[in-house]
Short mmCIF file of C-alpha atoms in Angstrom, two decimals:
data_model
loop_
_atom_site.label_atom_id
_atom_site.label_comp_id
_atom_site.label_asym_id
_atom_site.label_seq_id
_atom_site.Cartn_x
_atom_site.Cartn_y
_atom_site.Cartn_z
CA MET N 240 48.48 -85.55 154.85
CA THR N 241 45.57 -86.74 152.65
CA GLY N 242 47.75 -87.04 149.30
CA GLN N 243 45.86 -84.45 147.34
CA SER N 244 47.15 -81.28 146.37
CA SER N 245 46.22 -77.83 147.39
CA SER N 246 45.27 -77.26 143.58
CA GLN N 247 42.65 -80.15 144.02
CA ALA N 248 41.50 -79.74 147.03
CA ALA N 249 40.74 -75.98 146.64
CA THR N 250 38.44 -76.57 143.70
CA PRO N 251 36.52 -78.99 144.08
CA ILE N 252 34.05 -80.00 141.10
CA GLN N 253 30.72 -78.06 141.48
CA TRP N 254 28.61 -79.49 138.75
CA TRP N 255 25.33 -77.88 140.68
CA LYS N 256 26.15 -74.56 138.82
CA PRO N 257 26.26 -75.09 135.19
CA ALA N 258 23.16 -77.72 136.34
CA LEU N 259 21.48 -74.70 137.93
CA PHE N 260 22.00 -72.13 134.92
CA PHE N 261 20.74 -74.67 132.23
CA LEU N 262 17.67 -75.30 134.12
CA VAL N 263 16.84 -71.47 134.62
CA VAL N 264 17.60 -71.18 130.93
CA ILE N 265 15.08 -74.07 130.55
CA ALA N 266 12.04 -72.71 132.79
CA GLY N 267 12.91 -69.26 131.47
CA LEU N 268 12.55 -70.03 127.62
CA TRP N 269 9.11 -72.09 128.45
CA TYR N 270 7.80 -69.09 130.80
CA VAL N 271 8.59 -66.48 128.38
CA LYS N 272 9.20 -67.84 125.09
CA TRP N 273 6.90 -71.19 124.54
CA GLU N 274 4.11 -71.06 127.51
CA PRO N 275 2.42 -67.96 125.99
CA TYR N 276 2.06 -69.69 122.47
CA TYR N 277 0.78 -73.05 124.04
CA GLY N 278 -2.60 -71.99 124.37
CA LYS N 279 -2.88 -69.79 121.52
CA ALA N 280 -2.18 -72.87 118.96
CA PHE N 281 -4.96 -74.87 120.44
CA THR N 282 -7.19 -71.54 119.35
CA ALA N 283 -5.55 -70.92 116.07
CA ALA N 284 -6.27 -74.63 115.60
CA GLU N 285 -10.02 -74.66 116.23
CA THR N 286 -10.70 -70.86 115.00
CA HIS N 287 -8.37 -70.26 112.02
CA SER N 288 -7.21 -66.96 113.94
CA ILE N 289 -4.79 -65.97 116.33
CA GLY N 290 -6.89 -62.52 117.58
CA LYS N 291 -6.80 -59.11 116.36
CA SER N 292 -3.66 -57.43 114.61
CA ILE N 293 -2.02 -54.68 117.17
CA LEU N 294 -2.01 -52.44 114.35
CA ALA N 295 -5.80 -52.94 113.20
CA GLN N 296 -7.23 -50.87 115.74
CA ALA N 297 -4.84 -47.79 115.31
CA ASP N 298 -6.27 -44.21 116.47
CA ALA N 299 -6.62 -41.32 114.36
CA ASN N 300 -4.35 -39.50 116.51
CA PRO N 301 -1.00 -40.80 115.31
CA TRP N 302 0.94 -40.02 118.48
CA GLN N 303 -2.07 -41.48 120.34
CA ALA N 304 -1.34 -44.78 118.19
CA ALA N 305 2.45 -44.58 118.25
CA LEU N 306 2.20 -44.61 122.15
CA ASP N 307 -0.44 -47.37 122.17
CA TYR N 308 1.79 -49.68 120.14
CA ALA N 309 4.94 -49.15 121.76
CA MET N 310 3.01 -50.04 125.35
CA ILE N 311 1.50 -53.25 123.41
CA TYR N 312 4.95 -54.36 122.55
CA PHE N 313 6.51 -53.23 125.74
CA LEU N 314 4.11 -55.16 127.44
CA ALA N 315 4.90 -58.31 125.06
CA VAL N 316 8.58 -57.95 125.58
CA TRP N 317 9.33 -57.25 128.74
CA LYS N 318 9.78 -60.56 130.21
CA ALA N 319 12.37 -61.82 127.41
CA ALA N 320 14.27 -58.80 128.19
CA VAL N 321 14.10 -59.68 131.90
CA LEU N 322 15.41 -62.78 131.41
CA GLY N 323 17.92 -62.22 128.94
CA VAL N 324 19.74 -60.22 131.96
CA ILE N 325 19.14 -62.42 134.10
CA LEU N 326 20.99 -65.15 131.89
CA GLY N 327 23.45 -62.41 131.08
CA SER N 328 24.26 -62.39 134.85
CA LEU N 329 24.21 -65.90 135.72
CA ILE N 330 26.76 -66.74 132.72
CA GLN N 331 29.18 -64.72 134.66
CA VAL N 332 28.55 -66.47 138.21
CA LEU N 333 27.79 -69.94 137.35
CA ILE N 334 29.19 -71.06 134.51
CA PRO N 335 32.85 -71.24 134.66
CA ARG N 336 34.94 -69.09 132.64
CA ASP N 337 37.80 -71.34 131.26
CA TRP N 338 34.80 -73.88 129.87
CA LEU N 339 33.58 -70.74 127.81
CA LEU N 340 37.26 -70.04 126.69
CA ARG N 341 37.50 -73.64 125.37
CA THR N 342 34.28 -74.61 124.25
CA LEU N 343 33.32 -71.09 122.60
CA GLY N 344 36.31 -69.34 122.44
CA GLN N 345 38.14 -71.50 119.33
CA SER N 346 38.94 -69.58 116.20
CA ARG N 347 38.04 -73.02 114.70
CA PHE N 348 34.30 -74.37 112.70
CA ARG N 349 33.79 -76.30 116.10
CA GLY N 350 33.85 -73.00 118.33
CA THR N 351 31.18 -71.43 116.03
CA LEU N 352 29.04 -74.09 115.87
CA LEU N 353 28.63 -74.56 119.40
CA GLY N 354 28.49 -70.64 119.78
CA THR N 355 25.42 -71.12 117.06
CA LEU N 356 23.94 -74.35 118.92
CA PHE N 357 23.87 -72.98 122.11
CA SER N 358 22.68 -69.61 121.32
#
């Protein structure tokens, strides 16, 4: 007999799962959201311009202009969409369900405030 109950022995503290989740959040947001604009900030400071507008080079054919805009927009946001899917799945796998319910599932102001801060 070790003196521990079976429930304590069956659920060891797995601190690395939330740590891994937050590491993926930070690295993903850096790669998708902040890193693309890091270099543009220096360019904008020097040239007072961030580049040409994606609407300025509109084609005479409206269908071709719409397709060009859609392709440019897709290339700009596909990484963020993939990161959102990955983070959504990691929340289900790495963050304990009872922690989410205790922290964000409250109907009081604290749950709303924490949900806003985490978003």
